[in-house]
Short mmCIF file of C-alpha atoms in Angstrom, two decimals:
data_model
loop_
_atom_site.label_atom_id
_atom_site.label_comp_id
_atom_site.label_asym_id
_atom_site.label_seq_id
_atom_site.Cartn_x
_atom_site.Cartn_y
_atom_site.Cartn_z
CA MET A 1 13.89 0.54 -5.90
CA LEU A 2 13.44 -2.84 -4.09
CA GLU A 3 16.73 -3.99 -2.69
CA GLY A 4 18.10 -6.45 -0.16
CA ARG A 5 17.62 -3.63 2.34
CA GLY A 6 13.93 -3.06 1.72
CA ILE A 7 12.51 -0.31 -0.48
CA ALA A 8 14.45 2.86 -1.03
CA ILE A 9 14.07 5.92 -3.34
CA GLU A 10 17.16 7.57 -4.70
CA ARG A 11 16.83 11.28 -5.65
CA ALA A 12 19.60 13.87 -6.03
CA GLY A 13 22.15 11.76 -4.04
CA HIS A 14 19.83 11.12 -1.10
CA ARG A 15 18.14 7.83 -0.15
CA THR A 16 14.66 7.72 1.39
CA TRP A 17 13.48 4.48 2.78
CA LEU A 18 9.75 3.53 2.70
CA LYS A 19 8.81 2.08 6.06
CA TRP A 20 6.31 -0.63 6.50
CA HIS A 21 3.66 0.95 8.75
CA ARG A 22 2.09 -1.49 11.11
CA GLY A 23 3.98 -4.33 9.32
CA HIS A 24 2.31 -3.67 5.97
CA ARG A 25 4.20 -4.45 2.83
CA PHE A 26 1.18 -4.23 0.46
CA ALA A 27 -2.06 -2.43 0.57
CA GLY A 28 -4.62 -4.52 2.29
CA ASP A 29 -2.16 -6.33 4.57
CA ILE A 30 -3.33 -7.28 8.03
CA SER A 31 -1.56 -5.28 10.71
CA PHE A 32 1.02 -6.84 12.99
CA THR A 33 1.23 -10.32 11.59
CA GLY A 34 4.35 -12.28 12.46
CA GLU A 35 4.63 -13.42 8.87
CA ARG A 36 5.03 -9.95 7.43
CA ILE A 37 7.31 -8.75 10.22
CA VAL A 38 9.59 -11.69 9.68
CA GLU A 39 9.51 -11.09 5.93
CA GLY A 40 10.42 -7.45 6.39
CA MET A 41 13.29 -8.20 8.72
CA GLU A 42 14.67 -10.75 6.36
CA LEU A 43 14.45 -8.38 3.37
CA GLY A 44 16.20 -5.55 5.34
CA ALA A 45 13.20 -3.28 5.57
CA SER A 46 12.28 -0.70 8.18
CA VAL A 47 9.15 -2.08 9.87
CA GLU A 48 6.91 -0.51 12.44
CA ILE A 49 4.66 -2.08 15.05
CA ASP A 50 2.84 -0.56 17.99
CA LEU A 51 2.75 -1.48 21.71
CA VAL A 52 0.04 -1.08 24.22
CA ARG A 53 -0.15 -2.26 27.80
CA PHE A 54 -2.60 -5.05 28.57
CA GLY A 55 -4.36 -6.29 31.72
CA GLY A 56 -1.41 -8.55 32.69
CA VAL A 57 2.21 -7.58 32.76
CA GLY A 58 3.94 -6.02 29.74
CA PHE A 59 2.73 -5.06 26.26
CA ALA A 60 0.73 -6.42 23.39
CA VAL A 61 1.43 -5.75 19.72
CA LEU A 62 -1.68 -3.71 19.04
CA HIS A 63 -2.47 -0.13 18.21
CA ASP A 64 -6.00 0.61 19.67
CA GLU A 65 -7.04 0.89 23.23
CA THR A 66 -9.97 -1.42 22.48
CA LEU A 67 -10.02 -4.81 20.85
CA ASP A 68 -13.27 -4.71 18.83
CA ALA A 69 -12.07 -3.26 15.53
CA ALA A 70 -8.73 -5.04 15.04
CA THR A 71 -9.25 -8.44 16.71
CA THR A 72 -11.94 -11.06 17.35
CA GLY A 73 -12.10 -9.81 20.94
CA SER A 74 -14.04 -6.97 22.60
CA GLY A 75 -13.48 -4.48 25.32
CA SER A 76 -10.43 -2.61 26.59
CA VAL A 77 -6.90 -3.91 26.02
CA ARG A 78 -5.98 -2.57 29.39
CA GLU A 79 -8.53 -4.85 31.06
CA ALA A 80 -7.71 -8.02 28.91
CA SER A 81 -5.66 -10.79 30.46
CA GLU A 82 -2.82 -12.57 28.61
CA ALA A 83 -4.86 -15.69 28.33
CA TYR A 84 -7.73 -13.86 26.79
CA LEU A 85 -5.50 -11.97 24.21
CA ARG A 86 -3.79 -15.28 23.25
CA GLY A 87 -7.14 -16.68 22.19
CA LEU A 88 -7.83 -13.78 19.83
CA TYR A 89 -7.22 -13.45 16.08
CA LEU A 90 -6.44 -10.32 14.06
CA ARG A 91 -9.10 -9.11 11.66
CA ASP A 92 -8.36 -8.16 8.01
CA PRO A 93 -9.11 -4.76 6.62
CA PHE A 94 -12.70 -5.78 5.86
CA GLY A 95 -13.30 -6.98 9.41
CA ALA A 96 -13.13 -10.65 8.81
CA PRO A 97 -11.21 -12.90 11.19
CA SER A 98 -7.87 -14.02 9.95
CA GLY A 99 -5.58 -17.01 10.94
CA HIS A 100 -3.14 -14.64 12.62
CA LYS A 101 -3.06 -14.48 16.33
CA VAL A 102 -2.59 -11.45 18.52
CA MET A 103 1.02 -11.36 19.68
CA MET A 104 2.56 -10.32 23.02
CA LEU A 105 5.87 -8.43 22.92
CA GLY A 106 7.68 -11.63 24.18
CA ASP A 107 6.32 -13.49 21.16
CA LEU A 108 7.68 -10.88 18.83
CA ALA A 109 11.04 -10.87 20.55
CA GLN A 110 11.29 -14.67 20.12
CA LEU A 111 10.52 -14.32 16.44
CA LEU A 112 13.36 -11.72 16.10
CA ALA A 113 15.79 -13.98 17.86
CA GLN A 114 15.08 -16.85 15.53
CA ILE A 115 15.11 -15.32 12.10
CA ASN A 116 17.96 -14.69 9.59
CA ARG A 117 17.68 -10.91 9.78
CA ASP A 118 19.29 -8.74 7.16
CA PRO A 119 21.89 -6.51 8.86
CA GLY A 120 20.10 -3.31 7.67
CA ALA A 121 16.71 -4.26 8.99
CA VAL A 122 15.17 -2.48 11.91
CA LEU A 123 11.98 -2.93 13.80
CA GLN A 124 10.32 0.17 15.27
CA LEU A 125 8.60 -0.41 18.53
CA ASP A 126 6.12 2.59 18.63
CA LEU A 127 4.97 2.94 22.30
CA LYS A 128 1.34 4.15 22.46
CA GLU A 129 1.42 4.52 26.29
CA SER A 130 2.18 7.56 28.46
CA SER A 131 4.60 7.12 31.30
CA ASN A 132 1.90 7.27 33.95
CA THR A 133 0.30 4.09 32.58
CA ILE A 134 3.62 2.09 32.65
CA ARG A 135 4.41 0.26 35.79
CA ASP A 136 7.80 -0.98 36.98
CA VAL A 137 6.75 -4.61 36.28
CA ASP A 138 5.91 -3.61 32.79
CA ILE A 139 9.44 -2.19 32.35
CA ALA A 140 10.90 -5.35 33.72
CA ALA A 141 8.90 -7.40 31.25
CA PHE A 142 9.97 -5.21 28.39
CA THR A 143 13.59 -5.46 29.49
CA ALA A 144 13.47 -9.25 29.69
CA ALA A 145 11.86 -9.45 26.18
CA ILE A 146 13.93 -6.91 24.31
CA SER A 147 17.41 -7.10 25.85
CA PRO A 148 18.40 -10.21 23.79
CA VAL A 149 17.41 -8.51 20.50
CA ALA A 150 18.17 -4.87 21.49
CA GLY A 151 20.35 -4.35 18.36
CA THR A 152 17.42 -5.18 16.13
CA VAL A 153 14.91 -2.56 17.34
CA ILE A 154 14.41 1.13 17.81
CA LEU A 155 11.94 2.30 20.50
CA SER A 156 9.88 5.38 19.75
CA GLY A 157 7.03 7.27 21.37
CA GLY A 158 5.39 10.57 21.87
CA ASP A 159 5.95 10.57 25.73
CA SER A 160 9.60 11.59 26.38
CA VAL A 161 9.48 10.26 30.00
CA ALA A 162 8.12 6.90 28.88
CA VAL A 163 10.83 6.54 26.23
CA ALA A 164 13.47 7.47 28.75
CA ARG A 165 12.24 4.98 31.32
CA LEU A 166 12.24 2.05 28.89
CA SER A 167 15.44 3.04 27.16
CA THR A 168 17.30 3.43 30.53
CA ALA A 169 16.37 -0.21 31.26
CA VAL A 170 17.76 -1.33 27.89
CA PRO A 171 20.68 0.97 27.19
CA ASP A 172 21.84 -0.88 24.01
CA MET A 173 18.61 -0.18 22.31
CA ALA A 174 18.28 2.68 19.77
CA ILE A 175 15.61 5.26 20.51
CA GLY A 176 13.60 7.82 18.62
CA TYR A 177 11.11 10.50 19.59
CA ASP A 178 7.89 11.87 18.11
CA PRO A 179 7.43 15.49 19.22
CA CYS A 180 4.07 15.95 17.38
CA HIS A 181 1.66 14.83 20.13
CA GLY A 182 -0.14 16.55 22.93
CA GLY A 183 -1.27 19.56 20.96
CA ALA A 184 2.18 20.23 19.58
CA ILE A 185 1.09 20.64 16.01
CA GLU A 186 -1.68 23.17 16.90
CA ARG A 187 0.71 25.19 19.15
CA LEU A 188 3.38 25.39 16.39
CA MET A 189 0.91 26.39 13.78
CA GLU A 190 0.02 29.20 16.05
CA THR A 191 3.44 30.28 17.27
CA ARG A 192 5.48 29.37 14.17
CA ASP A 193 8.46 28.98 16.51
CA PHE A 194 9.99 26.20 14.39
CA ALA A 195 13.55 26.62 15.73
CA GLY A 196 12.18 26.34 19.32
CA PHE A 197 10.23 23.25 18.41
CA VAL A 198 13.46 21.60 17.08
CA ALA A 199 15.38 22.63 20.17
CA ASP A 200 12.71 21.41 22.49
CA ALA A 201 12.56 18.01 20.78
CA GLN A 202 16.34 17.56 21.22
CA ARG A 203 16.19 18.51 24.90
CA ALA A 204 13.23 16.19 25.54
CA VAL A 205 15.04 13.06 24.41
CA PRO A 206 18.74 13.88 23.88
CA ARG A 207 19.74 10.32 22.85
CA ALA A 208 17.02 10.09 20.12
CA ARG A 209 18.68 9.27 16.87
CA MET A 210 15.53 9.50 14.81
CA ILE A 211 12.79 12.12 14.92
CA TYR A 212 9.28 11.14 13.68
CA LEU A 213 7.36 14.04 12.18
CA ASP A 214 3.77 14.28 11.11
CA ARG A 215 3.82 15.16 7.41
CA ARG A 216 1.24 17.93 8.01
CA LEU A 217 3.67 19.74 10.24
CA VAL A 218 6.54 19.27 7.72
CA PHE A 219 4.39 20.79 4.95
CA PHE A 220 3.20 23.63 7.16
CA ALA A 221 6.74 24.58 8.08
CA ASP A 222 7.79 24.26 4.43
CA GLN A 223 5.04 26.60 3.39
CA SER A 224 6.17 29.05 6.01
CA GLY A 225 9.71 28.99 4.65
CA TYR A 226 11.28 26.69 7.25
CA ASP A 227 12.86 23.37 6.50
CA LEU A 228 12.03 21.26 9.53
CA ILE A 229 13.73 18.15 8.18
CA GLY A 230 16.79 20.12 7.40
CA ALA A 231 16.89 21.58 10.87
CA PHE A 232 16.93 18.15 12.51
CA HIS A 233 19.57 16.96 9.98
CA ASP A 234 21.72 19.88 11.03
CA ALA A 235 21.33 18.65 14.62
CA GLY A 236 22.64 15.20 13.70
CA ARG A 237 19.20 13.49 13.61
CA VAL A 238 17.57 11.45 10.89
CA VAL A 239 13.87 12.02 10.12
CA ASP A 240 10.83 9.85 9.42
CA ALA A 241 7.80 11.58 7.97
CA TYR A 242 4.42 9.86 8.56
CA THR A 243 1.97 8.55 7.25
CA ILE A 244 1.09 7.99 3.58
CA ASN A 245 -1.92 5.76 3.95
CA ALA A 246 -2.54 4.89 0.29
CA ALA A 247 -0.44 4.85 -2.83
CA VAL A 248 -2.73 6.97 -4.94
CA PRO A 249 -1.86 9.71 -7.45
CA SER A 250 -3.22 12.45 -5.15
CA ALA A 251 -0.47 11.55 -2.63
CA LEU A 252 2.28 12.06 -5.15
CA PRO A 253 2.86 15.87 -4.68
CA GLY A 254 3.34 15.47 -0.94
CA VAL A 255 5.58 12.42 -1.34
CA ARG A 256 7.74 14.18 -3.89
CA ARG A 257 8.15 17.12 -1.63
CA LEU A 258 9.13 14.91 1.25
CA ILE A 259 11.75 13.28 -0.92
CA GLU A 260 12.99 16.73 -2.05
CA LEU A 261 13.30 17.76 1.54
CA LYS A 262 15.45 14.69 2.13
CA ALA A 263 13.25 12.77 4.54
CA ASP A 264 15.21 9.64 5.53
CA GLN A 265 12.11 7.58 5.84
CA ILE A 266 8.53 7.89 4.77
CA THR A 267 6.02 5.75 6.68
CA THR A 268 3.38 4.17 4.46
CA ASP A 269 0.70 1.45 4.51
CA ASP A 270 1.69 0.39 1.00
CA PRO A 271 5.49 0.55 0.51
CA VAL A 272 5.44 -1.59 -2.66
CA GLY A 273 2.55 0.35 -4.22
CA LEU A 274 4.11 3.70 -3.41
CA ASP A 275 7.47 2.56 -4.82
CA ARG A 276 5.68 1.53 -8.03
CA LEU A 277 3.78 4.87 -8.16
CA LEU A 278 7.01 6.82 -7.81
CA MET A 279 8.74 4.76 -10.49
CA GLU A 280 5.84 5.41 -12.91
CA ASP A 281 6.07 9.11 -12.00
CA GLN A 282 9.73 9.10 -13.14
CA ALA A 283 9.08 7.28 -16.27
#
């Protein structure tokens, strides 16, 4: 159901939003374009982008540690200067250069400050760095960029210390936490201590309002008789389940189950296609 607040699925009195992974609205979209991010924020969507530290001070809006696949550049993002990154263009899904330039976090923040954002829209800043790679000067740059638009974003990450350091610097910013990194999935599949996993996630980032869960872990817990999403709901958190990469019929059983389990968001690379697939499934 496409609304003023993005794309949502209504089932049994619960609403599940379809989040625009890497700023994708449609299958085949180029990741992290300002055009799509602005469109999502004006429509009221939940949109996600990634942040990595580059060779200057602060963060670039990119996912990979290297530039070769996603941009017209080459080499490590960590070694790239701001001037070099500003001369690069994003590649489309087929590897061809596009007309969209690589953005710094400051560029993104300026876009957010200028647009007519729907009040329900939120931009997820998914931090791809661990705390030991983030310097005080990077935190200062993050603070300067995000403080004016703090009410527009939610910071997430898999390193609880990194999330805490950045969120302390911008206290008005919402935060989330992804507890599925660092071998957590493998450990939980071995121990099956689901209640302990939920408790540990809450202790790691007490202020996190949203928990991001790998769908594989949600399904594993479900098959073991434990409702992982329900447990986080009982703890007062909302849950995003990730990632549905393609809106294809083979994805439907998993998506249906996530909706039945009352996931609050489902991350997908094709929100419009997945919405259409679900509507056809209900017809």
